[in-house]
Structures are given as C-alpha cells and as structure tokens.
Coordinates of C-alpha atoms and ligand atoms in Angstrom, one line a residue:
M1 CA -7.8 18.8 -27.2
P2 CA -6.0 22.2 -27.3
R3 CA -2.4 22.1 -28.5
I4 CA -0.1 22.3 -25.5
D5 CA 3.3 24.1 -25.4
V6 CA 4.9 21.4 -23.3
E7 CA 8.3 23.0 -22.9
A8 CA 6.6 26.1 -21.5
I9 CA 4.6 24.0 -19.1
E10 CA 7.6 22.3 -17.9
D11 CA 9.4 25.6 -17.3
E12 CA 6.5 27.0 -15.5
W13 CA 6.0 23.8 -13.5
E14 CA 9.6 23.9 -12.4
E15 CA 9.2 27.5 -11.3
D16 CA 6.1 26.4 -9.4
H17 CA 7.9 23.8 -7.5
H18 CA 11.3 25.3 -6.8
L19 CA 11.0 29.1 -7.1
L20 CA 7.6 29.6 -5.8
A21 CA 8.6 32.5 -3.6
R22 CA 9.9 34.5 -6.6
R23 CA 7.0 34.1 -8.9
S24 CA 3.6 35.7 -9.0
R25 CA 0.5 33.6 -8.1
E26 CA -0.9 34.3 -11.6
L27 CA 1.8 32.5 -13.4
S28 CA 1.7 29.5 -11.1
Q29 CA -2.1 29.2 -11.6
A30 CA -1.6 29.4 -15.3
A31 CA 0.8 26.5 -15.1
R32 CA -1.5 24.7 -12.8
Q33 CA -4.4 25.0 -15.3
T34 CA -2.3 23.8 -18.2
I35 CA -1.2 20.8 -16.2
D36 CA -4.8 20.1 -15.1
R37 CA -5.8 19.8 -18.8
L38 CA -3.3 16.9 -19.3
D39 CA -4.4 13.3 -19.2
A40 CA -4.8 11.7 -15.8
A41 CA -3.4 8.2 -15.5
R42 CA -2.7 5.7 -12.7
V43 CA 0.6 3.9 -12.0
V44 CA 0.3 0.2 -12.2
A45 CA 4.0 -0.9 -11.9
V46 CA 7.3 0.6 -11.1
D47 CA 10.6 -1.2 -11.7
R48 CA 13.6 0.9 -10.9
G49 CA 13.2 3.9 -13.1
R50 CA 10.6 2.4 -15.3
V51 CA 6.9 3.1 -14.8
T52 CA 3.8 1.5 -16.3
I53 CA 0.6 3.5 -16.3
L54 CA -3.1 2.8 -16.9
R55 CA -4.3 5.6 -19.2
E56 CA -7.8 5.5 -20.7
G57 CA -8.1 1.8 -20.1
E58 CA -4.8 1.0 -21.7
V59 CA -1.6 -0.2 -19.9
V60 CA 1.5 1.6 -21.4
D61 CA 5.0 2.3 -20.4
A62 CA 5.9 5.9 -19.4
T63 CA 8.8 7.8 -18.0
L64 CA 9.2 10.5 -15.3
A65 CA 9.7 13.9 -16.8
G66 CA 13.1 15.6 -15.9
T67 CA 11.1 18.3 -14.2
M68 CA 10.0 15.7 -11.5
R69 CA 13.5 16.1 -10.1
G70 CA 13.7 13.1 -7.9
T71 CA 9.9 12.9 -7.1
K72 CA 9.1 9.3 -7.3
A73 CA 5.9 7.8 -8.6
V74 CA 4.8 4.6 -6.8
V75 CA 2.2 2.0 -7.7
G76 CA -1.3 3.4 -7.3
D77 CA -0.3 7.0 -7.8
H78 CA -2.6 9.2 -9.8
V79 CA -0.5 11.2 -12.2
R80 CA -0.7 13.8 -15.0
V81 CA 1.0 12.7 -18.2
R82 CA 2.2 14.6 -21.2
P83 CA 1.5 12.6 -24.3
A84 CA 4.4 11.3 -26.4
R85 CA 5.3 13.7 -29.3
H86 CA 6.8 10.9 -31.5
A87 CA 6.0 7.3 -31.9
S88 CA 9.4 6.4 -30.4
D89 CA 8.7 8.6 -27.3
L90 CA 7.1 7.5 -24.1
P91 CA 4.4 9.5 -22.3
R92 CA 6.0 11.6 -19.6
I93 CA 4.7 11.9 -16.1
V94 CA 4.8 15.5 -15.2
E95 CA 3.0 15.5 -11.8
V96 CA 2.1 13.0 -9.0
L97 CA -1.3 14.1 -7.7
P98 CA -1.9 14.2 -3.9
R99 CA -2.2 10.8 -2.3
T100 CA -5.3 9.8 -0.4
T101 CA -3.7 6.8 1.3
V102 CA -0.2 5.6 1.7
L103 CA 1.2 2.3 2.9
T104 CA 4.8 3.0 4.1
R105 CA 7.4 0.7 5.5
S106 CA 10.9 1.2 6.9
G107 CA 13.8 -1.2 7.0
D108 CA 13.9 -1.3 10.8
D109 CA 11.8 0.0 13.6
D110 CA 14.4 2.4 14.9
V111 CA 15.4 3.8 11.6
D112 CA 13.2 6.4 9.8
D113 CA 14.0 5.4 6.3
E114 CA 10.3 5.1 5.3
R115 CA 9.3 4.5 1.8
I116 CA 5.9 4.3 0.2
V117 CA 5.1 0.8 -0.9
V118 CA 1.8 1.8 -2.5
A119 CA -0.4 4.9 -2.8
N120 CA -4.1 5.4 -3.0
A121 CA -4.9 1.7 -2.3
D122 CA -8.3 1.2 -0.6
A123 CA -7.3 -1.8 1.5
I124 CA -4.4 -4.0 2.4
A125 CA -4.9 -7.7 2.7
V126 CA -2.3 -9.4 4.8
V127 CA -1.9 -13.1 3.8
V128 CA -0.9 -15.5 6.6
A129 CA -0.3 -19.2 6.1
A130 CA -2.5 -21.4 8.2
E131 CA 0.4 -23.7 9.2
N132 CA 2.6 -20.8 10.3
L133 CA 0.1 -18.6 12.2
T134 CA 2.3 -17.2 14.9
M135 CA 4.9 -15.7 12.5
G136 CA 2.2 -14.5 10.2
I137 CA 0.3 -12.7 12.9
R138 CA 3.4 -10.9 14.1
F139 CA 3.8 -9.6 10.6
L140 CA 0.1 -8.8 10.3
D141 CA 0.1 -6.7 13.6
R142 CA 2.8 -4.5 12.1
V143 CA 1.1 -4.1 8.7
F144 CA -2.3 -3.3 10.4
V145 CA -0.6 -0.4 12.3
A146 CA 0.9 0.8 9.0
A147 CA -2.6 0.5 7.4
S148 CA -4.1 2.6 10.2
V149 CA -1.4 5.2 9.9
G150 CA -1.9 5.4 6.1
G151 CA -5.7 5.3 5.9
L152 CA -6.2 1.8 4.4
L153 CA -8.8 -0.7 5.4
A154 CA -7.2 -3.8 6.9
M155 CA -8.0 -7.3 5.8
M156 CA -6.8 -10.7 7.1
V157 CA -6.5 -13.7 4.8
V158 CA -5.5 -17.0 6.4
N159 CA -4.5 -19.1 3.4
K160 CA -3.7 -22.8 3.0
V161 CA -6.5 -23.8 5.4
D162 CA -6.7 -27.1 3.4
L163 CA -3.6 -28.2 5.3
L164 CA -5.4 -28.2 8.6
T165 CA -7.4 -31.0 10.2
D166 CA -8.4 -28.9 13.2
R167 CA -9.6 -25.4 12.4
S168 CA -10.3 -24.2 15.9
V169 CA -7.1 -22.2 16.2
V170 CA -7.6 -20.4 12.9
D171 CA -11.3 -19.8 13.8
E172 CA -10.2 -18.1 17.1
V173 CA -7.7 -15.9 15.2
L174 CA -10.2 -14.9 12.6
E175 CA -12.7 -14.0 15.4
R176 CA -10.0 -12.0 17.2
Y177 CA -9.3 -9.8 14.2
A178 CA -13.0 -9.5 13.1
A179 CA -13.6 -8.1 16.6
I180 CA -11.2 -5.3 16.0
G181 CA -13.0 -4.3 12.8
A182 CA -10.9 -6.2 10.2
E183 CA -12.4 -8.1 7.3
V184 CA -11.3 -11.7 7.7
H185 CA -11.1 -14.6 5.2
A186 CA -10.1 -18.2 5.4
T187 CA -8.9 -19.4 1.9
S188 CA -7.2 -22.2 0.1
A189 CA -5.6 -21.4 -3.3
L190 CA -5.4 -25.1 -3.7
T191 CA -9.1 -26.1 -3.3
G192 CA -10.6 -22.7 -4.0
E193 CA -12.3 -22.5 -0.6
G194 CA -13.1 -18.9 0.4
L195 CA -12.1 -17.4 -2.9
D196 CA -15.6 -16.2 -3.9
A197 CA -16.0 -14.4 -0.7
L198 CA -12.6 -12.9 -1.0
G199 CA -13.3 -11.8 -4.5
R200 CA -16.5 -10.1 -3.4
S201 CA -14.7 -8.1 -0.8
L202 CA -12.2 -6.9 -3.4
T203 CA -14.9 -5.6 -5.8
G204 CA -14.6 -2.0 -6.9
A205 CA -11.3 -1.4 -5.0
W206 CA -7.6 -1.4 -5.2
T207 CA -6.3 -3.9 -2.7
A208 CA -2.6 -4.4 -1.9
F209 CA -1.5 -7.9 -0.8
S210 CA 1.3 -8.3 1.7
G211 CA 2.7 -11.3 3.6
H212 CA 5.8 -13.3 4.1
S213 CA 7.0 -15.1 1.0
G214 CA 5.6 -18.6 0.6
V215 CA 2.2 -17.8 2.1
G216 CA 0.5 -18.2 -1.3
K217 CA 0.0 -14.6 -2.7
T218 CA 1.0 -15.6 -6.2
A219 CA -1.2 -18.8 -6.0
L220 CA -4.1 -16.6 -4.8
F221 CA -3.6 -14.1 -7.7
N222 CA -3.5 -16.9 -10.2
R223 CA -6.9 -18.1 -8.9
L224 CA -8.4 -14.6 -8.6
V225 CA -7.1 -12.9 -11.7
P226 CA -8.4 -14.3 -15.0
E227 CA -5.9 -15.4 -17.6
A228 CA -6.7 -12.5 -19.9
D229 CA -6.3 -9.9 -17.2
R230 CA -3.0 -11.5 -16.1
A231 CA -1.6 -10.8 -19.6
V232 CA -2.3 -7.1 -18.9
G233 CA -0.6 -7.2 -15.6
A234 CA 2.4 -8.9 -17.3
V235 CA 3.1 -5.7 -19.3
G236 CA 4.5 -4.3 -16.2
R237 CA 7.0 -7.0 -16.0
Y238 CA 9.0 -5.7 -18.9
G239 CA 9.5 -8.5 -21.3
G240 CA 9.1 -11.5 -19.2
R241 CA 11.3 -10.5 -16.2
H242 CA 9.3 -11.8 -13.3
T243 CA 11.1 -10.3 -10.4
T244 CA 9.3 -7.2 -9.3
V245 CA 11.6 -5.1 -7.2
S246 CA 8.6 -2.9 -6.5
A247 CA 4.8 -3.4 -6.5
L248 CA 2.7 -4.5 -9.5
A249 CA -1.0 -4.0 -9.9
M250 CA -3.2 -6.5 -11.8
P251 CA -6.8 -6.0 -12.8
I252 CA -9.8 -8.2 -12.3
S253 CA -12.0 -6.6 -14.9
A254 CA -15.1 -8.5 -14.1
L255 CA -15.0 -7.2 -10.5
D256 CA -13.7 -3.7 -11.4
A257 CA -10.9 -4.5 -9.0
W258 CA -7.1 -4.2 -8.9
L259 CA -4.8 -6.4 -6.9
I260 CA -1.4 -5.2 -6.0
D261 CA 1.4 -7.6 -5.4
T262 CA 4.0 -6.1 -3.1
P263 CA 7.5 -7.4 -2.9
G264 CA 8.2 -10.1 -0.3
V265 CA 9.8 -8.7 2.8
R266 CA 11.1 -10.4 5.9
S267 CA 10.0 -7.7 8.2
F268 CA 7.8 -4.7 8.0
G269 CA 9.4 -1.8 9.9
L270 CA 7.4 1.1 11.4
G271 CA 10.4 3.4 11.8
G272 CA 8.4 6.5 10.8
L273 CA 6.0 6.2 13.7
A274 CA 6.6 7.9 17.1
P275 CA 6.3 5.4 20.0
R276 CA 3.7 7.7 21.6
E277 CA 1.5 7.4 18.5
L278 CA 1.4 3.6 18.5
A279 CA -1.6 3.1 20.9
R280 CA -4.0 5.0 18.7
H281 CA -3.3 2.5 15.8
F282 CA -4.5 -0.5 17.9
P283 CA -8.2 0.2 17.6
E284 CA -9.3 -1.8 20.6
L285 CA -6.7 -0.1 22.7
A286 CA -7.6 3.4 21.4
A287 CA -11.2 2.6 22.5
L288 CA -10.3 1.8 26.1
H289 CA -10.2 4.4 28.9
C290 CA -7.5 3.9 31.5
G291 CA -8.4 7.0 33.6
L292 CA -5.5 9.1 32.2
D293 CA -5.5 11.4 29.2
D294 CA -2.8 10.9 26.6
C295 CA -1.6 7.7 28.2
I296 CA 0.3 5.0 26.3
H297 CA -0.3 2.5 29.1
D298 CA 3.4 1.9 29.8
G299 CA 3.5 1.9 33.6
E300 CA 2.3 5.5 34.0
P301 CA 1.2 6.0 37.6
G302 CA -2.6 6.0 37.7
C303 CA -3.0 4.0 34.4
R304 CA -5.8 1.6 35.0
L305 CA -6.0 -0.1 31.7
P306 CA -8.8 -2.7 31.8
E307 CA -6.5 -5.4 30.4
A308 CA -9.2 -8.0 30.3
A309 CA -10.9 -6.0 27.6
I310 CA -8.1 -6.5 25.1
H311 CA -6.9 -9.8 23.7
P312 CA -3.7 -10.8 25.6
E313 CA -1.9 -11.6 22.3
R314 CA -2.8 -8.1 21.0
L315 CA -1.7 -6.4 24.2
A316 CA 1.6 -8.4 24.0
A317 CA 2.0 -7.3 20.4
Y318 CA 1.5 -3.7 21.4
R319 CA 4.1 -3.9 24.1
R320 CA 6.6 -5.7 21.9
L321 CA 6.1 -3.1 19.1
L322 CA 6.4 -0.2 21.6
A323 CA 9.7 -1.5 22.9
S324 CA 10.9 -2.1 19.3
L325 CA 10.0 1.5 18.2
R326 CA 12.0 2.7 21.2
G327 CA 15.0 0.7 20.1
E328 CA 14.7 -1.5 23.2
A329 CA 14.1 -4.8 21.5
Ligands
GDP401 N1 -1.6 -26.6 0.4 C1 -1.6 -25.3 -0.1 N2 -0.5 -24.9 -0.7 C2 -0.5 -23.6 -1.2 C3 -1.6 -22.8 -1.1 N3 -1.3 -21.6 -1.6 C4 -0.1 -21.7 -2.1 N4 0.5 -22.9 -1.8 C5 1.8 -23.3 -2.1 O1 2.7 -22.6 -1.3 C6 3.9 -22.3 -2.0 C7 4.2 -20.8 -2.1 O2 3.1 -20.2 -2.8 P1 3.3 -18.8 -3.5 O3 2.0 -18.4 -4.2 O4 4.5 -18.8 -4.4 O5 3.6 -17.8 -2.3 P2 4.0 -16.3 -2.3 O6 5.5 -16.3 -2.0 O7 3.3 -15.7 -1.2 O8 3.7 -15.7 -3.6 C8 3.7 -22.9 -3.4 O9 4.4 -24.2 -3.4 C9 2.2 -23.1 -3.5 O10 1.9 -24.1 -4.3 C10 -2.8 -23.3 -0.4 O11 -3.8 -22.7 -0.3 N5 -2.7 -24.6 0.0
MG402 MG1 4.8 -14.5 -5.0
ZN403 ZN1 -3.0 4.1 30.4

C-alpha cells in the first residue's frame, strides 16, 4: 500500500468538487487516482452524524471527512475511506461513489423534500400485515412506485398469515401483485411459514424492508438473521440504543444477504415525482395502449384505456395517487 498524503488529497478533492472550473483536468485526475486507491467500503448504518461501515468484512464506525461539505452518506452507499492515522481516530469517508439505485421518500406528496432512504439496494420488500391488508396495500402501492423510480426490484410480503382462517383474500392479493411482476410471499414470523422461500429470494442481495410499524419487520428479522449475525448488526446501534433514526443493515452470512431495516413511517410520500410520470411506474398501465401517445389516462379526449385489463384496485390506486401528487387529495 503506497503511503498517501491525505491532506493533499483532501485539498485536491475539494478543488475537484468546488472549484472545478478553475483547475486543470490533470490535477483533478491526479486527485481522482489517489482517491481511487483508497479502500472501498459500504455504509451499513447511519444515525444522525454517525456512520457505520463494512470494510474488508469488518463492521466499524467511521466519520464523514470535513471535505464532504454536507454530502450525506446513506445506508447502502459505496464509499472511499481514508484509514485512521491514530488508534483514537476513526476512518474518514472522503467520497460517496455513484449510486446504482435509490429509494427516496418525501414527507408529503405535494412537497418535494425527498430524501434517500437507502442506496444501492437490489430490492425492496414491503411487509403488509394479513389482518390489515387494505392499509398495507395503500402503502405498498406507493413504495412500489418509488421502487420503480429508483431502480429496485419490488417484493410483497404478507406477514401474520397465521392469524387467518380464510386465506382467499390474501391469495387473491398475492396473485394480483405477482401478475404485475412482483415477487410475492406469504409468511408468519410466529410459525415460520414461508420463511425459507423468503430467505431464498433474499440470497446474494441487499434487500430493504419497509412497512407500517407493527406489521412484523423486527419479528421477521429475528427469524431470518442468525444470532451471531445480529450481533454484527447491533454495532450500528451505538452501545445498545435501539432506536434507529435512519436505516440499519444486517447480514445473513449464510445467504450472502443483507437486510435493511428502514424506520417506520406513517406515510410514504412521492413528492419528487411529476404527476405526468406516475403512469409509467404502474407496470400494467405502462403496458396498455389507449390510442394516444403520452397519455396519462385522465380524461383526455380520445383516451380509450382498456380498463378491464387492469385490476380495478390498482386503477383506483393510480387515480388516487395522481390526485394526491397534484395536491388535489
Ligand atoms: N400472529 C403473529 N404476530 C406477529 C407476527 N409477526 C409479528 N407479530 C407480532 O406483531 C407485533 C409487531 O411486530 P414487530 O416485529 O415489532 O413489527 P415492526 O414494527 O414491523 O417491526 C409483535 O407483537 C409481534 O409479536 C406473525 O407472523 N404472526
Ligand atoms: Mg420494528
Ligand atoms: Zn390514455
């Protein structure tokens, strides 16, 4: 490992990001190459200013370098880190690498205060409680749109199926979402039903879990993540504080998988999305032809949407979301 003049890198890096116009390309490339030689790591937890990273298989605390100037790292981010110089120092994150996927959420549909919940996750699993399907599905329809926008695979997990005597409603819902290309699972964290199948579909991937509080995310994690791995995840909780204000990733080493617990939210805003864009994030709607180009199927003259080809609940969800994104709801 070549010795690195870190102060010089930071100066150059700062020039790169803030004074690019005034510097020659040569210098910025030199800084680029020096940073490229630093260790790569992955963010596994963020709690206010504190960041936990996975570096060479080890979970350690880190800080954001001053040169990051307000750039935030989020769970899942690939970062470059400068090693600690002294035992009492923490490794410093000097760069957040480009993100391949992002799950973003806003507070409200008509406010564009989007923040990134998780970066570079492969999939998002939305957990819905079997005894509260209607509420859960409303939430899921929103998260599925955000997943489509951000490039994540969408997964539906109907949990607490042990509470049902009649499964027909759940089966219909699972079929409805399988038909639009989602991976679907029926689970019980209580009896263990469906957990092997769920585990298999998590293999080799980083999967974020989302859902109203009380649907059983923690219970599912406790069944899916082995004890030893959970201890690793706990490093990110900073000395036993169990309230994660942000997301937290936990490994399942046997499956080469990471599960990301996202904070419980009451609603999942889509404020960053233009109303005109919404239809293309309902896959079954995007696949239909209504006779017009560039139509959002909102009463345009000549729109002949074959409504029978889309599930009425999904069409209703589309119309509700469209109204909400326009501030009409
Ligand atoms: N019957 C039943 N109860 C469950 C199941 N999963 C979770 N619970 C219960 O539901 C409550 C909320 O679960 P929790 O995991 O804390 O939900 P979270 O808020 O999504 O993390 C707890 O009392 C759990 O014991 C399940 O599959 N079946
Ligand atoms: Mg929980
Ligand atoms: Zn149309």
